[in-house]
CSV table of C-alpha atoms in Angstrom, one decimal:
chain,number,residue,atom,x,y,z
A,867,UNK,CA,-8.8,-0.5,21.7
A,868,UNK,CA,-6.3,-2.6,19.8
A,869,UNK,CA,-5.3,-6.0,21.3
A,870,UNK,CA,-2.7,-8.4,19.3
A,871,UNK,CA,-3.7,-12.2,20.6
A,872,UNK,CA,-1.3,-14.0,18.5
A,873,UNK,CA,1.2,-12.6,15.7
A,874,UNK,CA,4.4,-14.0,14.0
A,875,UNK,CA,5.5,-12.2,10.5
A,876,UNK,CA,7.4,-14.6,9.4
A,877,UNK,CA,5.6,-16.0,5.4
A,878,UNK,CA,4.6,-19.4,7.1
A,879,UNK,CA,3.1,-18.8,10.5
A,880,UNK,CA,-0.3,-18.0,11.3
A,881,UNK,CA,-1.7,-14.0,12.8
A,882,UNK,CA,-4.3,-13.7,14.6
A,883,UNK,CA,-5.5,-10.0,15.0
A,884,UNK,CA,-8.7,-8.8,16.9
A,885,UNK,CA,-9.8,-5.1,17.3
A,886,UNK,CA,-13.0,-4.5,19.2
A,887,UNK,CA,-14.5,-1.0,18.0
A,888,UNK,CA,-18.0,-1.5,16.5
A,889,UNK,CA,-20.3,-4.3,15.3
A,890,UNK,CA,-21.4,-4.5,11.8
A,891,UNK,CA,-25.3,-5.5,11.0
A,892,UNK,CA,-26.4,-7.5,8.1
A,893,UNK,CA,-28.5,-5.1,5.3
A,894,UNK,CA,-32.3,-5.5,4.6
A,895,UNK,CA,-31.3,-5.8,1.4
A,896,UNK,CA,-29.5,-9.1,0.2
A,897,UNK,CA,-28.8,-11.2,-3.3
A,898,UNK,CA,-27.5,-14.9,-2.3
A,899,UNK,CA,-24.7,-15.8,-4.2
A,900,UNK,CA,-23.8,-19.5,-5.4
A,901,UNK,CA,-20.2,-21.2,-6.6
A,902,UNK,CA,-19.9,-19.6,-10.4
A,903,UNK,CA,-22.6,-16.6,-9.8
A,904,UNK,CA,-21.2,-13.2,-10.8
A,905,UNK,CA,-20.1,-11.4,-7.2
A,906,UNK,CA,-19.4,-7.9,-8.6
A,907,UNK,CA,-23.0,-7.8,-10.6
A,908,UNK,CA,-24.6,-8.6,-7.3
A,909,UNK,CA,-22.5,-5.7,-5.5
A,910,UNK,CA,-23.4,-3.6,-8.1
A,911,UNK,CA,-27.0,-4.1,-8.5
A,912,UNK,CA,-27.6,-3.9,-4.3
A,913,UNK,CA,-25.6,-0.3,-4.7
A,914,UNK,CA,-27.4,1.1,-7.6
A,915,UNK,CA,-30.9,-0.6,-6.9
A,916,UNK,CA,-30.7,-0.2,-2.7
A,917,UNK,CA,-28.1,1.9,-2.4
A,918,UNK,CA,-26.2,-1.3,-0.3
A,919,UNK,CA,-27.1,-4.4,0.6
A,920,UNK,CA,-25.4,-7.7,2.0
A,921,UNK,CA,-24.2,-10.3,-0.9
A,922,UNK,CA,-24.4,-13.8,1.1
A,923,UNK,CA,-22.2,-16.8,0.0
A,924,UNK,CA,-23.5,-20.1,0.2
A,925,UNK,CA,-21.2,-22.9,0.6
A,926,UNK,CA,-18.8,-23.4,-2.1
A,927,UNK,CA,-15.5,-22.2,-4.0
A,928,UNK,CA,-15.7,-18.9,-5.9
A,929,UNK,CA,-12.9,-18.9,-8.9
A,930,UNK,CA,-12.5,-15.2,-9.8
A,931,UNK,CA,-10.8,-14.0,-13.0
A,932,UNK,CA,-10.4,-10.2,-12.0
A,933,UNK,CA,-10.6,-8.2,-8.6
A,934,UNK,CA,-13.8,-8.0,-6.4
A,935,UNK,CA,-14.4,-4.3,-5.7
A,936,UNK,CA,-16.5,-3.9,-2.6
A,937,UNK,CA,-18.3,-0.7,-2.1
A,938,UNK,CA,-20.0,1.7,0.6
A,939,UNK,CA,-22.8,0.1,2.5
A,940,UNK,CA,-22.1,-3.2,1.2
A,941,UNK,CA,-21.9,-6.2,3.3
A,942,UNK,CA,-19.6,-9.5,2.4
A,943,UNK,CA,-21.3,-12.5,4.7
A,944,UNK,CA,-21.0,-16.2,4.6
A,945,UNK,CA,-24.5,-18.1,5.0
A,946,UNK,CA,-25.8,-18.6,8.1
A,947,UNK,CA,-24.5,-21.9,10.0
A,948,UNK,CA,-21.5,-22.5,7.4
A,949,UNK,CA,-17.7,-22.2,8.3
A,950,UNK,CA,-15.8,-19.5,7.2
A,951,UNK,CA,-13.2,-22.2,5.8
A,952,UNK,CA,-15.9,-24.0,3.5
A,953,UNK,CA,-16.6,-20.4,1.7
A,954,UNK,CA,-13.8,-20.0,-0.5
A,955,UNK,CA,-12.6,-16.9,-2.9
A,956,UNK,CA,-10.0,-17.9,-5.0
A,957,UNK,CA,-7.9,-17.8,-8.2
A,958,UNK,CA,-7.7,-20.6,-10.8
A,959,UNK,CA,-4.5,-22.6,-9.1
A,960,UNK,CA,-2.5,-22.5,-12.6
A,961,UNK,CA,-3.0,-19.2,-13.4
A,962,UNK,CA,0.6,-17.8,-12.1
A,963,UNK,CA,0.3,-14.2,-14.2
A,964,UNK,CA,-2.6,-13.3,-12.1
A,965,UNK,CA,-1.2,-10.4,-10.1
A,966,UNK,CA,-4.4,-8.1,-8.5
A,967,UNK,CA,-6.1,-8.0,-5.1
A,968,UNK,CA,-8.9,-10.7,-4.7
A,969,UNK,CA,-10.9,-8.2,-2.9
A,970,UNK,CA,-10.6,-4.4,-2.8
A,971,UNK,CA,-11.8,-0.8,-3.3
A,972,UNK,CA,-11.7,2.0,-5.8
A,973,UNK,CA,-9.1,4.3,-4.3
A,974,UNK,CA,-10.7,7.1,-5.8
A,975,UNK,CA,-14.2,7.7,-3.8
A,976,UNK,CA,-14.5,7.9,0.1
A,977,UNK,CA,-15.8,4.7,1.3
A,978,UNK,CA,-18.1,4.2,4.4
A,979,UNK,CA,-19.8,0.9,6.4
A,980,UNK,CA,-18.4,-2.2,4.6
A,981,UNK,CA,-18.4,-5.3,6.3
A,982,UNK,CA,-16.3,-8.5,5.3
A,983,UNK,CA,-17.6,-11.7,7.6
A,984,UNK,CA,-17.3,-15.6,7.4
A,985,UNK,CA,-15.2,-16.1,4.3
A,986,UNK,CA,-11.6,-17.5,2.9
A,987,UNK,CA,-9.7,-16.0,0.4
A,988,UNK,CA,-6.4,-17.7,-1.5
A,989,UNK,CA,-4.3,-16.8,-3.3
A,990,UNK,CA,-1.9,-18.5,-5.8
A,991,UNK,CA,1.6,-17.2,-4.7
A,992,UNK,CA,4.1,-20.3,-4.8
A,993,UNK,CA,6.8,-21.3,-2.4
A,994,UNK,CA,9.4,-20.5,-5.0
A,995,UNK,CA,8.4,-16.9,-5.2
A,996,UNK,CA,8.7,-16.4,-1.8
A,997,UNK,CA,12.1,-16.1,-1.7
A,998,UNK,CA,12.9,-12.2,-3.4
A,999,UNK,CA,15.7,-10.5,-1.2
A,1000,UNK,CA,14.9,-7.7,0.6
A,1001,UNK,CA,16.2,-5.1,-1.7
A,1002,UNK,CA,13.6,-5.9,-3.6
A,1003,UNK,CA,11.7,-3.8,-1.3
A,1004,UNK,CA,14.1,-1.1,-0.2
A,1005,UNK,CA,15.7,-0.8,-3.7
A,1006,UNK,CA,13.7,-2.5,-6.2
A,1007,UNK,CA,15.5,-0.3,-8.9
A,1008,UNK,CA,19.4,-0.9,-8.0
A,1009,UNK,CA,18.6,-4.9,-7.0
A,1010,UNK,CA,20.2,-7.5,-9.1
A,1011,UNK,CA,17.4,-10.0,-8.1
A,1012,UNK,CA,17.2,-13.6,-9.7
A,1013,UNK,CA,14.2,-13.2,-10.8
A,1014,UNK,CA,14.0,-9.9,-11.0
A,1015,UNK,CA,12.1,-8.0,-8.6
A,1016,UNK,CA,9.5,-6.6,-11.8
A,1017,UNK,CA,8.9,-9.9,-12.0
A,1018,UNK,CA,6.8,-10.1,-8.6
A,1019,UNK,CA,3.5,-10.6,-8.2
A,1020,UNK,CA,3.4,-8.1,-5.6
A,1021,UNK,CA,-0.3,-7.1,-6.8
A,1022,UNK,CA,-2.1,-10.2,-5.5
A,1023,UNK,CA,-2.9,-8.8,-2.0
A,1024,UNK,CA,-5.9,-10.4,-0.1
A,1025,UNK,CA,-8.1,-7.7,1.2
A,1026,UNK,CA,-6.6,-4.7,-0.1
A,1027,UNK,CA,-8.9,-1.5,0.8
A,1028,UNK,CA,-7.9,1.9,0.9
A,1029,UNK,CA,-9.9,4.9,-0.1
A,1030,UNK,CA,-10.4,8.0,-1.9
A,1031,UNK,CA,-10.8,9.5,1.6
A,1032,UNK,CA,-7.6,9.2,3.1
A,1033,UNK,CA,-5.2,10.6,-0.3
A,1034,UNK,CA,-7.8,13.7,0.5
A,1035,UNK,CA,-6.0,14.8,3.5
A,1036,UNK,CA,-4.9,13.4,6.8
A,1037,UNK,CA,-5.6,10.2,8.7
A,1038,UNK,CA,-7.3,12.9,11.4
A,1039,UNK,CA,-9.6,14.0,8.3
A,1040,UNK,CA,-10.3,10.5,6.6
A,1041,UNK,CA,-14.0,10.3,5.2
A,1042,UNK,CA,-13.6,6.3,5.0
A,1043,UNK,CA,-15.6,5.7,8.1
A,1044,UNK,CA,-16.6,1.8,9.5
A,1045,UNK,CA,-15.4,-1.2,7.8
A,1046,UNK,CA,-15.7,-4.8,9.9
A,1047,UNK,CA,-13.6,-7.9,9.0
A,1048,UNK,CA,-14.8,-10.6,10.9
A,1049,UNK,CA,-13.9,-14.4,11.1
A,1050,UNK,CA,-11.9,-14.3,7.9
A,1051,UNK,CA,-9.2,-16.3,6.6
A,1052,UNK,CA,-6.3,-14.8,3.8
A,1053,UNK,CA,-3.5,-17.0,2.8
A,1054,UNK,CA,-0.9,-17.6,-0.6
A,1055,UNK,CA,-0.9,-13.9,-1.4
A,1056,UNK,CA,1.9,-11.5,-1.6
A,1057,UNK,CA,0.0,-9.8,1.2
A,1058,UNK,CA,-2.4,-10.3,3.2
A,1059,UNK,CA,-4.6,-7.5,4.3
A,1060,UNK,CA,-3.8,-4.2,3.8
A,1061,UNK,CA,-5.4,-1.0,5.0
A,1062,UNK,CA,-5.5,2.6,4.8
A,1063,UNK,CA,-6.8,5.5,6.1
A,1064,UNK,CA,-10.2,4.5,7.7
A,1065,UNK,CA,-12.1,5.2,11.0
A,1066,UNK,CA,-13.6,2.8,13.1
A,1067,UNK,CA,-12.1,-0.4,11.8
A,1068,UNK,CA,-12.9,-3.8,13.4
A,1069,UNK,CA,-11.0,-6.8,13.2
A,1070,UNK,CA,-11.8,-9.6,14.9
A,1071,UNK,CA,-10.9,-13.3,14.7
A,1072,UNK,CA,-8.8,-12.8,11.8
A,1073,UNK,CA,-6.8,-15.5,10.4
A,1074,UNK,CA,-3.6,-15.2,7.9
A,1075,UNK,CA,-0.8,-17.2,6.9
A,1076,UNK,CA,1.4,-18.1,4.4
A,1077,UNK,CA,1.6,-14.9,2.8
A,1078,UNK,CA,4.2,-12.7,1.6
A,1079,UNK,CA,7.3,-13.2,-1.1
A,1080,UNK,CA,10.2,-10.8,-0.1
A,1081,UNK,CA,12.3,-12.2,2.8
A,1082,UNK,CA,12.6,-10.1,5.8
A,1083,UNK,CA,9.2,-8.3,4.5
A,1084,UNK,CA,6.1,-11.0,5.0
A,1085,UNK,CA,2.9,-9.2,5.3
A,1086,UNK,CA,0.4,-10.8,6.5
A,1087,UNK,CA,-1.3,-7.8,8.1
A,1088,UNK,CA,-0.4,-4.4,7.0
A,1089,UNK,CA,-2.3,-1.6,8.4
């Protein structure tokens, strides 16, 4: 079941995506994480220690210097009782060389049950760069851009989350099974959320603007 409530691609406007196909439950298992606390250790610790878990973000700002790699049986989740839009993953503001996904997967291993609820994430992508023409996209190599298109930051996607499991055959024989993203915002990246090759994905009360930096091309969705 896939219903669109409200979607304009254009950089500046706001999507609103929901997909009702399976719920996703909190792990037993769970590290509360504060403003400045190291996300990936506590990913990585719940993995190796539990074998998954739920990370929970209490109020606050996370500035991240490198991607966030979620993994099987891990749960993303905003505390209990706070807004999505008072959780906030994102880049130092000044920092216009970073070019990487805030949030994704290794693209190597097959990926199952990951859950992304009640959290922001934003990007740094400027105005000015959203303006690359289109060949940028269909012809990056034979486009005399100003910039040029090499100079994009095309890299700084949202949610970006693939999976070993789709590059190992078909989207009929995926092994990335289940991921939930729930009341989440993405906005000032070159994409918003992109996704590949997975069954059972839910998407619900999903909210993304101001993404995207080749005209004609705004992602904010991509699936």
């Amino acid at each position: 079941f896939f219903k669109t409530i409200h979607s304009k691609s254009a950089a500046m406007m706001y999507s609103v995506l929901a997909i009702s196909l399976l719920v996703a439950a909190v792990h037993s298992a769970s590290i509360t994480v504060n403003p400045g606390d190291d996300i990936q250790a506590a990913i990585d610790k719940l993995s190796s220690d539990n074998g998954g878990g739920s990370v929970i973000f209490n109020k606050g700002t996370y500035t991240i210097t490198k991607s966030i790699y979620a993994n099987s049986d891990i749960t993303l989740i905003g505390a209990e009782g706070v807004s999505y839009k008072d959780i906030l993953i994102t880049v130092d503001q000044s920092n216009l060389k970073f070019n990487e996904p805030l949030l994704t997967t290794d693209d190597t291993k097959a990926l199952k049950n990951i859950a992304i609820i009640g959290l922001s994430f934003r990007g740094n992508i400027q105005p000015s760069e959203q303006h690359y023409p289109p060949c940028c996209h269909t012809s990056p190599s034979n486009c005399t851009a100003d910039p040029p298109c090499s100079s994009m930051r095309a890299n700084l996607v949202g949610i970006a989350m693939g999976g070993g499991g789709f590059y190992n055959g078909s989207v009929d024989t995926s092994q990335n099974y289940n991921k939930t993203i729930r009341n989440v915002e993405v906005y000032q990246c070159a994409m918003g959320i992109t996704s590949s090759g997975w069954k059972l994905l839910t998407v619900d009360n999903v909210t993304t603007f101001g993404n995207g930096m080749i005209e004609d091309f705004f992602h904010n969705i991509y699936f």
